XYZ file of C-alpha atoms in Angstrom:
652
model
C -74.957 93.445 -156.656
C -75.289 97.209 -156.747
C -71.916 98.961 -156.660
C -71.459 102.680 -155.950
C -68.588 104.885 -154.797
C -69.401 104.018 -151.180
C -68.803 100.247 -151.486
C -66.587 100.043 -154.587
C -63.298 99.630 -152.716
C -64.811 96.816 -150.636
C -66.345 95.002 -153.645
C -63.404 95.387 -156.078
C -61.441 92.314 -154.837
C -64.564 90.162 -155.271
C -65.038 91.510 -158.813
C -61.417 90.794 -159.781
C -61.448 87.253 -158.371
C -64.776 86.539 -160.119
C -63.312 87.689 -163.430
C -60.259 85.437 -162.987
C -62.414 82.390 -162.168
C -64.979 82.964 -164.937
C -65.406 80.881 -168.087
C -66.732 84.011 -169.790
C -67.940 87.507 -168.897
C -71.011 89.343 -170.190
C -71.303 93.135 -170.207
C -73.865 95.844 -170.897
C -73.912 99.638 -170.701
C -76.478 102.416 -170.329
C -75.779 105.812 -171.906
C -77.058 109.374 -171.630
C -77.825 109.350 -175.364
C -77.113 107.849 -178.778
C -76.696 110.631 -181.344
C -75.827 114.306 -180.853
C -76.815 115.329 -184.382
C -78.360 113.042 -186.979
C -81.435 110.985 -186.241
C -80.802 107.319 -185.518
C -82.031 106.439 -189.026
C -79.534 108.863 -190.573
C -76.815 107.651 -188.232
C -77.400 104.072 -189.417
C -77.725 104.237 -193.205
C -78.536 100.880 -194.771
C -75.581 101.135 -197.153
C -72.929 102.393 -194.765
C -69.518 100.855 -195.168
C -67.927 99.676 -191.898
C -65.567 102.676 -192.073
C -68.467 105.102 -192.517
C -70.452 103.579 -189.648
C -67.460 103.733 -187.296
C -66.758 107.352 -188.265
C -70.392 108.339 -187.642
C -70.554 106.689 -184.232
C -67.187 108.120 -183.222
C -68.269 111.622 -184.238
C -71.861 111.647 -182.976
C -72.022 109.205 -180.030
C -68.869 109.575 -177.941
C -69.859 112.841 -176.216
C -72.481 110.943 -174.239
C -71.668 109.328 -170.915
C -71.690 105.620 -170.155
C -73.041 105.962 -166.623
C -74.148 102.455 -165.718
C -72.084 99.368 -166.520
C -73.188 95.789 -165.975
C -70.756 92.893 -165.543
C -71.821 89.291 -164.995
C -69.321 86.449 -164.640
C -70.246 82.849 -165.497
C -68.362 79.792 -164.208
C -69.531 76.268 -165.029
C -69.631 73.730 -162.197
C -69.347 70.330 -163.911
C -70.265 68.390 -160.781
C -73.570 70.223 -160.402
C -74.095 70.954 -164.142
C -74.771 74.532 -163.057
C -73.433 77.951 -163.923
C -72.244 80.005 -160.944
C -73.138 83.615 -161.745
C -72.006 86.854 -160.127
C -73.673 90.011 -161.430
C -72.468 93.533 -160.639
C -74.329 96.729 -161.492
C -71.900 99.696 -161.393
C -73.035 103.326 -161.188
C -70.401 105.512 -162.862
C -69.800 109.245 -162.705
C -66.565 111.194 -163.413
C -66.455 113.196 -160.180
C -63.266 115.339 -160.102
C -61.288 114.393 -157.010
C -59.098 117.536 -157.110
C -58.637 120.795 -158.965
C -56.066 119.188 -161.256
C -58.122 116.083 -162.130
C -60.167 115.991 -165.369
C -63.474 117.858 -165.267
C -65.442 115.838 -167.826
C -68.042 117.448 -170.056
C -70.806 115.252 -171.444
C -74.183 115.697 -173.099
C -77.617 114.139 -172.627
C -80.330 113.253 -175.125
C -83.814 113.965 -173.797
C -85.387 110.876 -175.374
C -82.788 108.589 -173.784
C -83.135 110.207 -170.350
C -86.937 110.047 -170.611
C -86.801 106.363 -171.538
C -84.478 105.458 -168.662
C -86.638 107.480 -166.257
C -89.673 105.473 -167.394
C -87.748 102.306 -166.507
C -87.127 103.552 -162.953
C -83.486 104.539 -163.453
C -82.010 106.222 -160.343
C -80.225 109.320 -161.670
C -79.556 110.642 -158.163
C -77.543 107.519 -157.403
C -75.402 108.126 -160.505
C -74.619 111.757 -159.770
C -74.266 111.475 -155.974
C -72.638 108.048 -155.664
C -71.223 107.210 -159.096
C -67.764 105.602 -159.221
C -65.064 107.833 -160.775
C -62.587 106.687 -163.415
C -59.404 107.752 -165.183
C -57.753 106.641 -168.396
C -54.161 105.458 -168.082
C -52.925 108.668 -169.681
C -54.902 110.787 -167.222
C -53.641 108.694 -164.315
C -50.024 109.027 -165.502
C -50.335 112.802 -165.855
C -51.795 113.183 -162.357
C -49.095 110.993 -160.827
C -46.415 113.048 -162.600
C -47.982 116.259 -161.258
C -48.040 114.755 -157.776
C -44.362 113.777 -157.956
C -43.488 117.186 -159.379
C -45.191 118.929 -156.458
C -43.307 116.745 -154.001
C -39.997 117.442 -155.685
C -40.632 121.187 -155.445
C -41.309 121.065 -151.747
C -38.672 122.758 -149.632
C -37.181 120.176 -147.293
C -37.588 122.472 -144.279
C -41.064 123.741 -145.112
C -44.479 122.093 -144.750
C -45.685 119.999 -147.652
C -48.573 122.377 -148.273
C -46.254 125.361 -148.932
C -45.088 126.236 -152.418
C -41.656 127.814 -151.903
C -40.928 131.067 -153.657
C -37.806 133.155 -153.820
C -37.990 136.389 -151.886
C -41.057 138.231 -150.670
C -44.074 137.921 -152.961
C -45.672 140.944 -154.606
C -49.129 141.588 -153.187
C -51.545 143.650 -155.315
C -52.650 146.837 -153.662
C -56.321 145.792 -153.500
C -55.319 142.648 -151.527
C -52.946 144.214 -149.007
C -55.609 144.874 -146.357
C -56.798 141.268 -146.683
C -53.271 139.845 -146.235
C -52.543 142.256 -143.366
C -55.642 140.944 -141.549
C -54.483 137.333 -142.061
C -51.026 138.198 -140.646
C -52.625 139.738 -137.557
C -54.701 136.567 -136.980
C -51.592 134.391 -137.320
C -49.657 136.572 -134.835
C -52.548 136.231 -132.377
C -52.553 132.431 -132.873
C -48.850 132.219 -132.055
C -49.352 134.168 -128.808
C -52.470 132.439 -127.455
C -53.137 128.836 -126.384
C -55.211 127.880 -129.455
C -53.673 125.238 -131.699
C -55.553 125.909 -134.964
C -57.016 128.825 -136.889
C -59.665 128.458 -139.605
C -59.719 131.383 -142.013
C -62.854 132.459 -143.836
C -63.454 130.871 -147.300
C -61.736 132.935 -149.973
C -60.763 132.861 -153.637
C -58.051 130.699 -155.115
C -55.893 133.765 -155.776
C -56.224 134.896 -152.154
C -55.266 131.419 -150.916
C -52.167 131.556 -153.106
C -51.190 134.922 -151.564
C -51.706 133.491 -148.076
C -49.430 130.508 -148.820
C -46.702 132.733 -150.266
C -46.862 135.214 -147.397
C -46.800 132.631 -144.619
C -44.058 130.658 -146.340
C -41.808 133.708 -146.483
C -42.548 134.949 -142.934
C -43.145 131.726 -140.973
C -41.094 128.980 -142.587
C -41.193 126.886 -139.389
C -43.679 126.189 -136.638
C -46.825 126.342 -138.793
C -48.740 123.839 -140.903
C -51.009 125.391 -143.554
C -53.587 123.322 -145.410
C -56.569 123.956 -147.675
C -59.766 122.187 -146.625
C -63.293 122.060 -148.007
C -66.673 122.577 -146.330
C -69.734 120.424 -146.995
C -70.884 123.140 -149.391
C -67.643 122.737 -151.401
C -66.261 126.068 -150.118
C -62.458 126.076 -149.768
C -60.792 127.608 -146.723
C -57.336 127.559 -145.133
C -56.579 125.963 -141.784
C -53.401 127.055 -139.945
C -51.999 124.891 -137.136
C -49.157 125.369 -134.639
C -46.829 122.361 -134.846
C -43.346 121.312 -133.836
C -40.966 119.739 -136.334
C -41.982 116.165 -135.531
C -45.672 116.945 -135.825
C -45.059 118.811 -139.073
C -43.352 115.766 -140.592
C -46.137 113.484 -139.418
C -48.754 115.703 -141.043
C -46.728 115.864 -144.234
C -46.693 112.078 -144.430
C -50.415 111.903 -143.708
C -51.147 114.371 -146.465
C -48.973 112.504 -148.961
C -50.678 109.243 -148.062
C -54.101 110.866 -148.373
C -53.266 112.286 -151.805
C -52.080 108.863 -152.983
C -55.283 107.232 -151.729
C -57.381 109.906 -153.438
C -55.535 109.312 -156.687
C -55.979 105.546 -156.400
C -59.680 106.040 -155.690
C -59.953 108.328 -158.720
C -58.780 105.498 -161.024
C -61.957 103.791 -159.831
C -63.957 101.773 -162.336
C -61.106 101.704 -164.839
C -59.603 99.001 -162.599
C -62.523 96.710 -163.475
C -61.947 97.161 -167.211
C -58.229 96.514 -166.748
C -58.992 93.310 -164.799
C -61.297 92.060 -167.567
C -58.725 92.957 -170.211
C -55.869 91.288 -168.345
C -57.881 88.084 -167.915
C -58.178 87.582 -171.689
C -61.587 85.942 -171.112
C -64.354 85.870 -173.704
C -66.480 89.028 -173.356
C -70.106 88.636 -174.480
C -72.511 91.477 -175.262
C -75.718 92.109 -177.168
C -75.522 94.524 -180.109
C -72.289 95.554 -178.430
C -70.470 97.854 -180.880
C -71.426 101.003 -178.948
C -70.616 99.283 -175.642
C -67.102 98.473 -176.862
C -66.530 101.944 -178.332
C -67.724 103.751 -175.201
C -65.751 101.456 -172.898
C -62.491 102.088 -174.735
C -63.155 105.821 -175.179
C -64.165 106.404 -171.563
C -61.866 104.102 -169.589
C -58.884 103.454 -171.871
C -58.201 106.409 -174.158
C -59.433 108.441 -177.152
C -60.750 106.431 -180.089
C -58.461 106.395 -183.146
C -59.697 108.116 -186.291
C -59.193 105.083 -188.536
C -61.270 101.916 -188.251
C -58.253 99.621 -188.614
C -56.545 101.376 -185.698
C -59.713 101.026 -183.626
C -59.715 97.296 -184.319
C -56.112 97.076 -183.131
C -56.912 98.886 -179.883
C -60.147 96.948 -179.274
C -58.457 93.579 -179.797
C -55.657 94.593 -177.437
C -58.169 95.520 -174.743
C -60.654 92.674 -175.394
C -58.921 89.797 -177.229
C -62.161 87.837 -177.647
C -65.600 89.360 -178.188
C -68.931 87.733 -179.034
C -72.178 89.499 -179.990
C -75.337 87.533 -179.169
C -77.459 89.655 -181.525
C -75.285 88.611 -184.465
C -75.265 85.009 -183.236
C -79.076 84.957 -183.049
C -79.322 86.506 -186.541
C -77.197 83.735 -188.066
C -77.805 80.151 -189.116
C -78.853 77.873 -187.526
C -80.656 80.296 -185.191
C -82.239 82.829 -187.531
C -84.798 80.367 -188.893
C -86.019 79.695 -185.341
C -85.658 83.134 -183.705
C -88.052 85.762 -185.028
C -87.030 88.728 -182.850
C -83.432 89.403 -181.789
C -84.032 92.261 -179.336
C -82.566 91.226 -175.989
C -85.831 90.841 -174.063
C -87.559 88.880 -176.841
C -84.479 86.779 -177.527
C -84.319 85.763 -173.883
C -87.987 84.731 -173.973
C -87.605 82.638 -177.140
C -84.478 80.892 -175.865
C -86.444 79.566 -172.880
C -88.672 77.566 -175.244
C -88.017 74.467 -177.337
C -85.774 73.555 -179.099
C -83.601 75.565 -176.659
C -83.034 74.946 -172.964
C -82.540 77.504 -170.217
C -79.300 76.928 -168.284
C -79.382 76.204 -164.573
C -77.766 79.034 -162.620
C -76.805 79.609 -159.013
C -75.659 82.732 -157.186
C -73.321 82.429 -154.153
C -74.636 83.466 -150.777
C -74.168 87.109 -149.919
C -74.452 88.304 -153.519
C -77.610 89.814 -154.959
C -79.102 87.568 -157.644
C -81.486 88.460 -160.459
C -84.820 86.707 -160.951
C -85.802 86.481 -164.622
C -89.456 86.091 -163.657
C -89.441 89.754 -162.577
C -87.776 91.549 -165.469
C -85.423 94.408 -164.665
C -84.675 95.360 -168.250
C -82.391 98.335 -168.900
C -80.611 97.881 -165.627
C -77.126 97.157 -166.935
C -76.401 94.358 -164.467
C -79.625 92.513 -165.339
C -79.120 92.987 -169.082
C -75.584 91.589 -168.756
C -77.014 88.607 -166.851
C -79.642 87.670 -169.445
C -77.149 88.317 -172.269
C -74.974 85.591 -170.747
C -77.987 83.268 -170.447
C -78.805 83.815 -174.129
C -75.239 82.951 -175.121
C -75.289 79.726 -173.075
C -78.609 78.599 -174.579
C -77.429 79.188 -178.149
C -74.007 77.634 -177.537
C -75.560 74.502 -176.040
C -77.967 74.282 -178.974
C -74.962 73.926 -181.291
C -74.083 70.792 -179.348
C -77.226 69.116 -180.694
C -75.576 68.958 -184.141
C -72.746 66.763 -182.852
C -72.673 62.971 -182.952
C -73.425 62.065 -180.261
C -75.206 65.285 -179.207
C -73.765 67.227 -176.265
C -75.840 69.214 -173.802
C -72.983 71.454 -172.647
C -70.711 73.481 -174.930
C -67.814 75.348 -173.347
C -67.149 79.010 -174.055
C -63.752 77.819 -175.328
C -65.190 75.284 -177.768
C -64.270 75.555 -181.428
C -67.985 75.488 -182.183
C -68.064 79.067 -180.879
C -65.012 80.316 -182.787
C -66.889 81.380 -185.958
C -68.709 83.987 -183.868
C -65.581 85.488 -182.284
C -64.781 89.163 -182.843
C -67.711 89.978 -185.123
C -69.932 92.813 -183.889
C -73.452 93.273 -185.214
C -73.976 96.249 -187.556
C -77.418 97.766 -187.112
C -79.547 98.269 -190.229
C -76.806 97.638 -192.800
C -78.447 95.807 -195.692
C -75.621 93.591 -196.895
C -72.843 93.721 -194.255
C -74.127 91.988 -191.117
C -71.092 92.509 -188.891
C -67.925 94.452 -188.230
C -65.016 92.011 -188.378
C -62.764 93.066 -185.518
C -59.993 90.583 -186.306
C -59.644 90.976 -190.058
C -60.923 92.607 -193.246
C -64.609 93.429 -193.477
C -66.948 91.954 -196.045
C -67.110 93.868 -199.338
C -70.408 93.009 -201.023
C -71.130 93.799 -204.637
C -73.283 96.898 -204.892
C -73.562 97.032 -208.667
C -77.326 97.620 -208.358
C -76.901 100.709 -206.150
C -77.019 104.305 -207.419
C -75.878 107.456 -205.635
C -78.337 110.284 -206.330
C -77.946 113.994 -205.506
C -80.949 116.318 -205.800
C -82.461 119.594 -204.495
C -83.111 119.912 -200.774
C -86.863 120.166 -201.391
C -87.112 116.607 -202.728
C -88.821 113.918 -200.700
C -88.858 110.115 -200.855
C -91.920 110.247 -203.101
C -89.936 112.284 -205.655
C -87.293 109.581 -205.819
C -89.897 106.862 -206.233
C -91.445 108.882 -209.066
C -88.066 109.425 -210.719
C -87.368 105.682 -210.751
C -90.965 104.556 -211.308
C -90.050 102.840 -214.574
C -87.649 100.498 -212.814
C -90.121 98.666 -210.574
C -89.381 98.085 -206.896
C -86.614 100.255 -205.485
C -85.223 100.891 -202.014
C -84.176 104.370 -200.838
C -81.565 104.964 -198.125
C -81.182 108.638 -197.264
C -77.672 110.009 -196.646
C -78.542 113.659 -195.983
C -81.014 116.308 -197.197
C -79.632 116.334 -200.738
C -78.407 112.784 -201.390
C -79.521 109.178 -201.083
C -78.728 105.666 -202.242
C -81.258 104.010 -204.517
C -81.179 100.216 -204.853
C -82.593 98.871 -208.097
C -84.051 95.390 -208.327
C -81.850 94.415 -211.287
C -78.242 95.301 -212.046
C -79.052 95.576 -215.764
C -81.195 98.630 -215.020
C -78.228 100.663 -213.777
C -76.907 101.609 -217.222
C -80.398 102.523 -218.411
C -80.828 104.849 -215.437
C -77.406 106.392 -216.072
C -78.222 107.019 -219.760
C -81.605 108.496 -218.888
C -80.111 110.968 -216.415
C -77.239 112.125 -218.624
C -78.873 115.444 -219.517
C -80.783 116.001 -216.267
C -80.270 119.393 -214.616
C -82.012 119.098 -211.244
C -80.415 115.835 -210.154
C -77.309 113.751 -210.735
C -76.788 109.982 -210.673
C -73.563 108.060 -210.074
C -72.906 104.364 -209.825
C -71.855 103.114 -206.423
C -68.345 102.473 -207.758
C -68.082 106.087 -208.960
C -69.343 107.294 -205.574
C -66.652 105.298 -203.729
C -63.966 106.544 -206.100
C -64.930 110.174 -205.540
C -64.901 109.659 -201.759
C -61.469 108.067 -201.859
C -60.125 111.010 -203.829
C -61.604 113.533 -201.411
C -60.301 111.784 -198.294
C -56.970 110.663 -199.810
C -57.500 107.183 -198.422
C -57.321 103.885 -200.237
C -57.392 100.252 -199.246
C -54.092 98.417 -199.191
C -53.741 95.511 -201.577
C -50.872 93.113 -202.161
C -49.555 92.158 -205.552
C -51.425 88.854 -205.570
C -54.829 90.509 -205.227
C -55.423 89.618 -201.590
C -56.492 92.146 -198.992
C -53.567 93.155 -196.803
C -54.706 92.593 -193.220
C -51.559 93.816 -191.496
C -52.542 96.891 -189.569
C -50.657 100.058 -188.847
C -49.541 100.862 -185.331
C -52.591 101.362 -183.171
C -53.341 104.891 -182.117
C -53.423 103.859 -178.517
C -52.708 107.174 -176.886
C -54.024 107.159 -173.367
C -53.587 103.443 -172.846
C -50.032 103.349 -171.592
C -49.210 99.675 -171.877
C -51.266 99.062 -174.989
C -49.194 97.397 -177.661
C -49.740 97.426 -181.390
C -50.217 93.796 -182.287
C -51.217 91.621 -185.214
C -54.135 89.321 -184.582
C -54.951 85.855 -185.755
C -58.501 85.523 -186.995
C -58.962 82.371 -184.954
C -57.032 82.400 -181.653
C -55.575 79.043 -180.740
C -56.356 77.304 -177.486
C -52.870 78.182 -176.304
C -53.582 81.869 -176.888
C -57.009 81.596 -175.326
C -55.519 80.143 -172.140
C -52.634 82.588 -171.983
C -50.814 83.530 -168.813
C -53.041 85.759 -166.704
C -50.043 87.884 -165.770
C -49.718 89.069 -169.358
C -51.233 92.508 -169.785
C -52.642 91.962 -173.264
C -53.070 88.978 -175.532
C -50.755 89.132 -178.527
C -51.928 87.650 -181.776
C -48.994 86.782 -183.979
C -50.388 85.133 -187.063
C -52.330 87.094 -189.658
C -54.445 85.414 -192.272
C -55.427 86.848 -195.622
C -58.990 86.572 -196.802
C -59.788 86.732 -200.472
C -62.035 89.698 -201.223
C -62.558 89.345 -204.939
C -65.957 91.022 -204.900
C -68.177 87.987 -204.429
C -67.685 88.059 -200.667
C -69.142 84.576 -200.369
C -67.073 83.724 -197.308
C -68.373 81.365 -194.695
C -67.855 81.771 -190.995
C -65.735 78.637 -191.067
C -63.431 80.271 -193.625
C -63.198 83.391 -191.518
C -62.705 81.464 -188.301
C -59.786 79.382 -189.432
C -59.247 75.648 -189.604
C -62.302 74.440 -187.689
C -63.804 71.104 -188.796
C -67.518 71.850 -188.650
C -70.193 69.150 -188.937
C -71.823 69.243 -192.357
C -75.261 68.021 -193.328
C -74.778 64.954 -195.503
C -77.466 63.519 -197.823
C -78.716 60.173 -196.598
C -81.521 58.671 -198.682
C -82.960 62.080 -199.440
C -82.503 63.423 -195.937
C -79.711 65.332 -194.196
C -77.835 64.002 -191.219
C -74.989 65.227 -189.070
C -71.616 63.613 -189.694
C -69.580 62.409 -186.736
C -66.759 64.662 -185.575
C -63.550 64.129 -183.705
C -63.744 65.317 -180.092
C -61.273 67.868 -178.743
C -58.798 66.983 -176.002
C -61.060 68.575 -173.392
C -64.164 66.428 -172.834
C -66.602 69.333 -172.934
C -65.295 70.797 -176.178
C -65.831 69.632 -179.739
C -64.260 70.688 -182.981
C -66.420 71.046 -186.027
C -66.338 72.428 -189.516
C -69.164 74.725 -190.320
C -69.845 77.676 -192.528
C -72.332 80.269 -191.409
C -73.651 83.716 -192.171
C -76.445 86.179 -191.862
C -78.770 86.927 -194.746
C -80.124 90.431 -195.150
C -83.770 90.629 -194.191
C -84.446 92.919 -197.139
C -82.554 91.071 -199.876
C -83.249 87.388 -200.401
C -80.556 85.067 -201.653
C -80.697 84.061 -205.290
C -79.958 80.375 -205.535
C -77.422 79.339 -208.153
C -77.437 76.022 -209.945
C -74.573 74.880 -207.765
C -76.429 75.640 -204.577
C -79.418 73.654 -205.799
C -77.361 70.517 -206.365
C -74.917 70.759 -203.441
C -76.183 69.901 -199.951
C -76.169 73.068 -197.825
C -73.605 73.633 -195.112
C -74.923 74.055 -191.610
C -74.300 77.816 -191.697
C -74.900 79.066 -195.261
C -73.768 82.543 -196.236
C -75.793 84.347 -198.932
C -73.859 84.953 -202.127
C -74.673 88.648 -201.897
C -72.088 88.850 -199.081
């Protein structure tokens, strides 16, 4: 269903009820651009740390506008074995509703606008009919201003007057103008006309008119500023008795309240999704989450850990289908994880497309006629992809199950991990705990003259065989050597070089920590401290700084809908000793995943104990995502031990 400013108020109750009834919700956003400075390749360096990637996106992507937002709710009907879907495609634009409301500045990237135009995107609909929005901080400030204006109103004067003490000073160049207005008002009081519309004038002139009329005609007149179709402001003066004056005051107050409520706009949808605590599914969704929080909740915190706190308070459970598709057991079957291609592959064996149904009166999407890059459609097929992959996991159970709930423990290993684009050895951003810290002993940090090109770096390291270059800026890059033993040789060779300088990756990190005065917190026992500082949640009034459990319990997942945010009380520590060979099962908590057991030379799935709910199963499984550029080196242990269902490369 297409939702604009014209029908938003009518559709909002349907959206909120759909969110409350849903098993899970899928989202997607369209933006006016991606990067305001660096190219996308520079913005996504292959050896970024999670902190560096977050800082880059926060600095270079948040000045763009999220101007189309897709929401699709999915509810499973067990009797019909069908998913009931409701898709909403929201057009969003921050139209100021008054002079005191925020006047948002945003930028556009020509390539992004050109691409959306080629897909038939309706920009006129965005700018003419887009739904406004306010953060909670902006809403609170406007409501305070409104109450302050009301408190300043003189009890005997009209609500539109701003009382002043004594007669106002009128500049000499405005005296003729004010004298003319006074003559028109005197004529109005003497004739039978009830209203007088003055000519459009400047804001300063309107202020003088209000002050003059308030001091000379404190009763019997109602003065109000109106706006023409061409956005020109003018003053309307009406003759009223005391009863009529009070009635108009009440009408104006009610109108201002309605305007303010309308200005909150689309933010109400985000608050409804947040309050529901439902699983929110997206595809390559890091930017979607960042933009959603920045635009509708409040400014993004500077520190990554604080961002995680805020994000988990707004969206307690997130799932990224791009990461899911890039992970065992899917990555061996799925060759392309872009949304359109993923949707195509998941309609073929061994996967099954879910049966869906849209209630009467709601616009439904037909996957046979693709509407890619319309946010509502992309949200719809993102949800379909999640269902297909989730149900595929059921085939590993004994006996196999064709339906896997969004609340099943089989899904837990994928919770709160957002795909990181083009990072070689860190596949995801862990929103509910410490991030992976892979060994980068084979990586060198090289600084060189601005004139150097990639070919110069390949020539410099030609004696070391295959290398991989990841540019940082015009004068620095990371160089990955094929063998760790070559690092010391390269360091010794470059000791007396004048035109370039080489550092190990460890030395590079140390120098950065010194320059930024930041360091990772560690406890005495050598475990990473996952307790976060208070979230910088300015702008999100009721946002609470909370600690999160890495694997929310069923009780937390089915929390009271009246609670504003889901609180996660338990915090787990994850060993980060450098090997980073964690499995998803270890990250997810105490899930008993099915393991492949050797049976006369072949692997089979072990039986598992069913959960209390008939559609859910608990399983113990370890999983991960291998870098496409770096293949896993098998150790002796891995050759003799039967693999887990989801193996994580040791390089992690």
